[in-house]
Structure formats: structure tokens, C-alpha cells
Amino acid sequence: MIDFRGLLRSLSEAGVQFIIVGGAAATAHGAARLTQDLDIVYRRDAENLKRLAAALSPHEPYLRGAPPDLPFLFDAETLRRGLNFTLTSKLGDVDLLGEIAGGGAHDDLLPDSIEIELFGIRCRCLGLRKLIEGKRAAGRPKDFEAIAELEALLERAALE
């Protein structure tokens, strides 16, 4: 089970610059599909990497699907040397994405993001149009299944 509130609070209180993408962004826009992880695109400057490592380290992040005895040090240097990390933690699964297909990195996505409030926490979420573009670009079957609902939400928002 994922603790969205706990993850968002940890990231927000540490001052991490991130944008919610994926299934959690779709749900924030009103999609009915539930997701079991939090996908974020994080800014990759040195200070933000330090804040991200500090925010998640107390929750014991570990590579999802890796053997339990595999050495893994979660810190700013590990984040700097990698790009995308699929992690499990005491708060649930979180995917740290340096960039996404069809959208790019944090700063590329920023103009296409909106500020929202989730669980009383202000954060940025990828806008519906860019979310649809990203799902198309990813090309996974589960993304194609979600596109029709997201397009209907976009049409409804245009009528309001």
C-alpha cells in the first residue's frame, strides 16, 4: 500500500522540485484508474538531488525488484549518476524520473504543469495535454488504455 500523503509531505518539506506524472497525475485530473505508485520527474541540479536524497532516505528506498542483499546506496551521488529509479520504500513505491518520453526533463515540463493541492500539500502536476502526449510517446498498452479517459477529461474541461 502506498502512502501518497507521506511521500508528498516528505518531498515538499524537503523543498524538492518535482512534477507528478503518470497514474497519480491522471488521478489528480479526475481519472478513475487507481495507481499503486507515485511517479515524479525531479529537477536534476545538485541542490535538488541533495534535497531528494534527504527527503527519501529516512524511508529506506531500495531498487524495486532487486535482490534484498544487493548493495544499494541511495544518495545524491547515486541520483546524479543515474536518471530513472524505480524504488520501493517504507511509504510505498515511487518512480524517480529524470525525464519522460514525449516531454523531457523537469524544466522542459514545467510550462506544461499546474500547481495543485493534494492532501493539503501544494505541488506541481503535469497538465492533461502533456500527460496525454507522454502516454502516447511511452507507447505501453496500459498507457493507450488510459488515453481515451484522459481525452474525455480534457474535452470536459474545455466545456467548463
PDB file of C-alpha atoms in Angstrom:
ATOM      1  CA  MET A   1       0.000   0.000   0.000  1.00  0.00           C
ATOM      2  CA  ILE A   2       1.292   3.452  -0.882  1.00  0.00           C
ATOM      3  CA  ASP A   3       1.192   6.453   1.417  1.00  0.00           C
ATOM      4  CA  PHE A   4       0.787   9.293  -1.104  1.00  0.00           C
ATOM      5  CA  ARG A   5       0.388  11.868   1.668  1.00  0.00           C
ATOM      6  CA  GLY A   6       3.584  10.726   3.377  1.00  0.00           C
ATOM      7  CA  LEU A   7       5.616  10.728   0.174  1.00  0.00           C
ATOM      8  CA  LEU A   8       4.341  14.131  -0.926  1.00  0.00           C
ATOM      9  CA  ARG A   9       4.889  15.586   2.530  1.00  0.00           C
ATOM     10  CA  SER A  10       8.479  14.286   2.667  1.00  0.00           C
ATOM     11  CA  LEU A  11       9.268  15.728  -0.759  1.00  0.00           C
ATOM     12  CA  SER A  12       7.534  19.039  -0.096  1.00  0.00           C
ATOM     13  CA  GLU A  13       9.002  19.623   3.368  1.00  0.00           C
ATOM     14  CA  ALA A  14      12.493  18.999   1.976  1.00  0.00           C
ATOM     15  CA  GLY A  15      11.925  21.570  -0.777  1.00  0.00           C
ATOM     16  CA  VAL A  16      12.319  19.055  -3.600  1.00  0.00           C
ATOM     17  CA  GLN A  17      11.422  20.409  -7.019  1.00  0.00           C
ATOM     18  CA  PHE A  18       9.322  17.776  -8.785  1.00  0.00           C
ATOM     19  CA  ILE A  19       6.329  17.297 -11.049  1.00  0.00           C
ATOM     20  CA  ILE A  20       3.813  14.498 -10.550  1.00  0.00           C
ATOM     21  CA  VAL A  21       3.330  12.466 -13.738  1.00  0.00           C
ATOM     22  CA  GLY A  22       1.886   9.070 -14.657  1.00  0.00           C
ATOM     23  CA  GLY A  23      -1.099   7.471 -12.989  1.00  0.00           C
ATOM     24  CA  ALA A  24      -1.076   9.787  -9.976  1.00  0.00           C
ATOM     25  CA  ALA A  25      -1.263  12.813 -12.302  1.00  0.00           C
ATOM     26  CA  ALA A  26      -4.131  11.182 -14.195  1.00  0.00           C
ATOM     27  CA  THR A  27      -5.977  10.563 -10.920  1.00  0.00           C
ATOM     28  CA  ALA A  28      -5.357  14.168  -9.844  1.00  0.00           C
ATOM     29  CA  HIS A  29      -7.073  15.255 -13.069  1.00  0.00           C
ATOM     30  CA  GLY A  30     -10.092  13.060 -12.300  1.00  0.00           C
ATOM     31  CA  ALA A  31      -9.264   9.717 -13.935  1.00  0.00           C
ATOM     32  CA  ALA A  32     -10.940   6.727 -12.321  1.00  0.00           C
ATOM     33  CA  ARG A  33      -7.947   4.385 -12.623  1.00  0.00           C
ATOM     34  CA  LEU A  34      -6.069   3.794  -9.413  1.00  0.00           C
ATOM     35  CA  THR A  35      -2.311   3.661  -9.268  1.00  0.00           C
ATOM     36  CA  GLN A  36      -0.081   1.910  -6.773  1.00  0.00           C
ATOM     37  CA  ASP A  37       2.955   4.157  -7.097  1.00  0.00           C
ATOM     38  CA  LEU A  38       3.975   7.787  -7.309  1.00  0.00           C
ATOM     39  CA  ASP A  39       5.784   8.837 -10.486  1.00  0.00           C
ATOM     40  CA  ILE A  40       7.663  12.113 -10.362  1.00  0.00           C
ATOM     41  CA  VAL A  41      10.018  13.951 -12.686  1.00  0.00           C
ATOM     42  CA  TYR A  42      12.622  15.595 -10.483  1.00  0.00           C
ATOM     43  CA  ARG A  43      14.892  18.539 -11.220  1.00  0.00           C
ATOM     44  CA  ARG A  44      18.471  17.315 -11.628  1.00  0.00           C
ATOM     45  CA  ASP A  45      20.548  20.209 -10.272  1.00  0.00           C
ATOM     46  CA  ALA A  46      22.966  19.362  -7.449  1.00  0.00           C
ATOM     47  CA  GLU A  47      20.966  21.030  -4.664  1.00  0.00           C
ATOM     48  CA  ASN A  48      17.710  19.337  -5.644  1.00  0.00           C
ATOM     49  CA  LEU A  49      19.442  15.947  -5.781  1.00  0.00           C
ATOM     50  CA  LYS A  50      20.640  16.513  -2.200  1.00  0.00           C
ATOM     51  CA  ARG A  51      17.130  17.518  -1.097  1.00  0.00           C
ATOM     52  CA  LEU A  52      15.603  14.487  -2.844  1.00  0.00           C
ATOM     53  CA  ALA A  53      18.066  12.091  -1.220  1.00  0.00           C
ATOM     54  CA  ALA A  54      17.468  13.678   2.193  1.00  0.00           C
ATOM     55  CA  ALA A  55      13.685  13.514   1.761  1.00  0.00           C
ATOM     56  CA  LEU A  56      13.527   9.828   0.880  1.00  0.00           C
ATOM     57  CA  SER A  57      16.488   8.327   2.760  1.00  0.00           C
ATOM     58  CA  PRO A  58      14.609   8.026   6.096  1.00  0.00           C
ATOM     59  CA  HIS A  59      12.051   5.837   4.294  1.00  0.00           C
ATOM     60  CA  GLU A  60      14.695   3.306   3.207  1.00  0.00           C
ATOM     61  CA  PRO A  61      14.380   3.480  -0.597  1.00  0.00           C
ATOM     62  CA  TYR A  62      15.598   0.367  -2.394  1.00  0.00           C
ATOM     63  CA  LEU A  63      15.597  -0.742  -6.010  1.00  0.00           C
ATOM     64  CA  ARG A  64      12.222  -2.367  -6.697  1.00  0.00           C
ATOM     65  CA  GLY A  65      12.642  -5.971  -7.772  1.00  0.00           C
ATOM     66  CA  ALA A  66      16.313  -6.174  -6.780  1.00  0.00           C
ATOM     67  CA  PRO A  67      17.551  -8.988  -4.548  1.00  0.00           C
ATOM     68  CA  PRO A  68      17.475  -7.933  -0.873  1.00  0.00           C
ATOM     69  CA  ASP A  69      21.232  -8.412  -0.456  1.00  0.00           C
ATOM     70  CA  LEU A  70      22.222  -6.221  -3.422  1.00  0.00           C
ATOM     71  CA  PRO A  71      24.309  -3.287  -2.188  1.00  0.00           C
ATOM     72  CA  PHE A  72      22.494  -0.021  -2.906  1.00  0.00           C
ATOM     73  CA  LEU A  73      23.397   3.386  -1.545  1.00  0.00           C
ATOM     74  CA  PHE A  74      20.664   5.985  -2.034  1.00  0.00           C
ATOM     75  CA  ASP A  75      22.265   9.415  -2.021  1.00  0.00           C
ATOM     76  CA  ALA A  76      22.726  12.484  -4.209  1.00  0.00           C
ATOM     77  CA  GLU A  77      25.715  10.934  -5.985  1.00  0.00           C
ATOM     78  CA  THR A  78      23.694   7.842  -6.942  1.00  0.00           C
ATOM     79  CA  LEU A  79      20.940  10.105  -8.277  1.00  0.00           C
ATOM     80  CA  ARG A  80      23.494  12.167 -10.219  1.00  0.00           C
ATOM     81  CA  ARG A  81      24.997   9.066 -11.839  1.00  0.00           C
ATOM     82  CA  GLY A  82      21.602   7.614 -12.809  1.00  0.00           C
ATOM     83  CA  LEU A  83      18.465   9.001 -14.379  1.00  0.00           C
ATOM     84  CA  ASN A  84      15.372   6.906 -13.685  1.00  0.00           C
ATOM     85  CA  PHE A  85      14.913   4.904 -10.500  1.00  0.00           C
ATOM     86  CA  THR A  86      12.049   2.530  -9.659  1.00  0.00           C
ATOM     87  CA  LEU A  87      12.115   2.279  -5.892  1.00  0.00           C
ATOM     88  CA  THR A  88      10.227   0.723  -3.067  1.00  0.00           C
ATOM     89  CA  SER A  89      10.230   2.312   0.381  1.00  0.00           C
ATOM     90  CA  LYS A  90       8.507   2.195   3.756  1.00  0.00           C
ATOM     91  CA  LEU A  91       5.970   4.643   2.266  1.00  0.00           C
ATOM     92  CA  GLY A  92       5.388   2.616  -0.892  1.00  0.00           C
ATOM     93  CA  ASP A  93       6.628   2.543  -4.465  1.00  0.00           C
ATOM     94  CA  VAL A  94       7.994   5.688  -6.057  1.00  0.00           C
ATOM     95  CA  ASP A  95       9.450   6.155  -9.530  1.00  0.00           C
ATOM     96  CA  LEU A  96      12.038   8.929  -9.775  1.00  0.00           C
ATOM     97  CA  LEU A  97      12.271  10.001 -13.386  1.00  0.00           C
ATOM     98  CA  GLY A  98      14.956  12.307 -14.714  1.00  0.00           C
ATOM     99  CA  GLU A  99      12.923  12.674 -17.895  1.00  0.00           C
ATOM    100  CA  ILE A 100       9.913  11.181 -19.628  1.00  0.00           C
ATOM    101  CA  ALA A 101       9.177  10.210 -23.222  1.00  0.00           C
ATOM    102  CA  GLY A 102       7.289  12.887 -25.087  1.00  0.00           C
ATOM    103  CA  GLY A 103       8.092  15.545 -22.533  1.00  0.00           C
ATOM    104  CA  GLY A 104      11.711  15.667 -21.477  1.00  0.00           C
ATOM    105  CA  ALA A 105      13.188  16.768 -18.177  1.00  0.00           C
ATOM    106  CA  HIS A 106      11.741  18.759 -15.270  1.00  0.00           C
ATOM    107  CA  ASP A 107      12.459  22.197 -16.736  1.00  0.00           C
ATOM    108  CA  ASP A 108      11.037  21.131 -20.123  1.00  0.00           C
ATOM    109  CA  LEU A 109       7.801  20.033 -18.423  1.00  0.00           C
ATOM    110  CA  LEU A 110       7.444  22.997 -16.086  1.00  0.00           C
ATOM    111  CA  PRO A 111       5.495  25.213 -18.556  1.00  0.00           C
ATOM    112  CA  ASP A 112       3.036  22.327 -19.077  1.00  0.00           C
ATOM    113  CA  SER A 113       2.486  21.703 -15.374  1.00  0.00           C
ATOM    114  CA  ILE A 114      -0.068  23.145 -12.979  1.00  0.00           C
ATOM    115  CA  GLU A 115       0.003  23.776  -9.263  1.00  0.00           C
ATOM    116  CA  ILE A 116      -2.472  21.653  -7.326  1.00  0.00           C
ATOM    117  CA  GLU A 117      -3.190  20.756  -3.736  1.00  0.00           C
ATOM    118  CA  LEU A 118      -3.156  17.090  -2.732  1.00  0.00           C
ATOM    119  CA  PHE A 119      -3.662  16.061   0.900  1.00  0.00           C
ATOM    120  CA  GLY A 120      -3.204  19.710   1.875  1.00  0.00           C
ATOM    121  CA  ILE A 121       0.182  19.853   0.128  1.00  0.00           C
ATOM    122  CA  ARG A 122       0.883  22.253  -2.752  1.00  0.00           C
ATOM    123  CA  CYS A 123       2.730  20.534  -5.585  1.00  0.00           C
ATOM    124  CA  ARG A 124       3.122  20.577  -9.341  1.00  0.00           C
ATOM    125  CA  CYS A 125       1.298  18.134 -11.606  1.00  0.00           C
ATOM    126  CA  LEU A 126       1.726  17.590 -15.322  1.00  0.00           C
ATOM    127  CA  GLY A 127      -1.088  19.187 -17.318  1.00  0.00           C
ATOM    128  CA  LEU A 128      -3.595  16.977 -19.087  1.00  0.00           C
ATOM    129  CA  ARG A 129      -2.451  17.718 -22.656  1.00  0.00           C
ATOM    130  CA  LYS A 130       1.195  16.943 -21.904  1.00  0.00           C
ATOM    131  CA  LEU A 131       0.182  13.887 -19.875  1.00  0.00           C
ATOM    132  CA  ILE A 132      -1.646  12.530 -22.931  1.00  0.00           C
ATOM    133  CA  GLU A 133       1.368  13.289 -25.161  1.00  0.00           C
ATOM    134  CA  GLY A 134       3.647  11.473 -22.745  1.00  0.00           C
ATOM    135  CA  LYS A 135       1.415   8.417 -22.581  1.00  0.00           C
ATOM    136  CA  ARG A 136       1.286   8.287 -26.389  1.00  0.00           C
ATOM    137  CA  ALA A 137       5.069   8.594 -26.600  1.00  0.00           C
ATOM    138  CA  ALA A 138       5.621   5.863 -23.985  1.00  0.00           C
ATOM    139  CA  GLY A 139       3.605   3.507 -26.178  1.00  0.00           C
ATOM    140  CA  ARG A 140       2.829   0.941 -23.499  1.00  0.00           C
ATOM    141  CA  PRO A 141      -0.517  -0.908 -23.679  1.00  0.00           C
ATOM    142  CA  LYS A 142      -1.556   0.391 -20.241  1.00  0.00           C
ATOM    143  CA  ASP A 143      -0.898   3.952 -21.419  1.00  0.00           C
ATOM    144  CA  PHE A 144      -3.006   3.511 -24.539  1.00  0.00           C
ATOM    145  CA  GLU A 145      -5.849   2.211 -22.356  1.00  0.00           C
ATOM    146  CA  ALA A 146      -5.696   5.396 -20.256  1.00  0.00           C
ATOM    147  CA  ILE A 147      -5.591   7.869 -23.156  1.00  0.00           C
ATOM    148  CA  ALA A 148      -9.308   7.648 -24.041  1.00  0.00           C
ATOM    149  CA  GLU A 149     -10.327   8.560 -20.490  1.00  0.00           C
ATOM    150  CA  LEU A 150      -7.782  11.388 -20.323  1.00  0.00           C
ATOM    151  CA  GLU A 151      -9.023  12.786 -23.644  1.00  0.00           C
ATOM    152  CA  ALA A 152     -12.598  12.720 -22.332  1.00  0.00           C
ATOM    153  CA  LEU A 153     -11.453  14.636 -19.230  1.00  0.00           C
ATOM    154  CA  LEU A 154      -9.714  17.175 -21.476  1.00  0.00           C
ATOM    155  CA  GLU A 155     -12.879  17.638 -23.554  1.00  0.00           C
ATOM    156  CA  ARG A 156     -14.984  18.063 -20.422  1.00  0.00           C
ATOM    157  CA  ALA A 157     -12.542  20.650 -19.053  1.00  0.00           C
ATOM    158  CA  ALA A 158     -12.759  22.596 -22.323  1.00  0.00           C
ATOM    159  CA  LEU A 159     -16.572  22.808 -21.924  1.00  0.00           C
ATOM    160  CA  GLU A 160     -16.376  24.146 -18.364  1.00  0.00           C
TER     161      GLU A 160
END
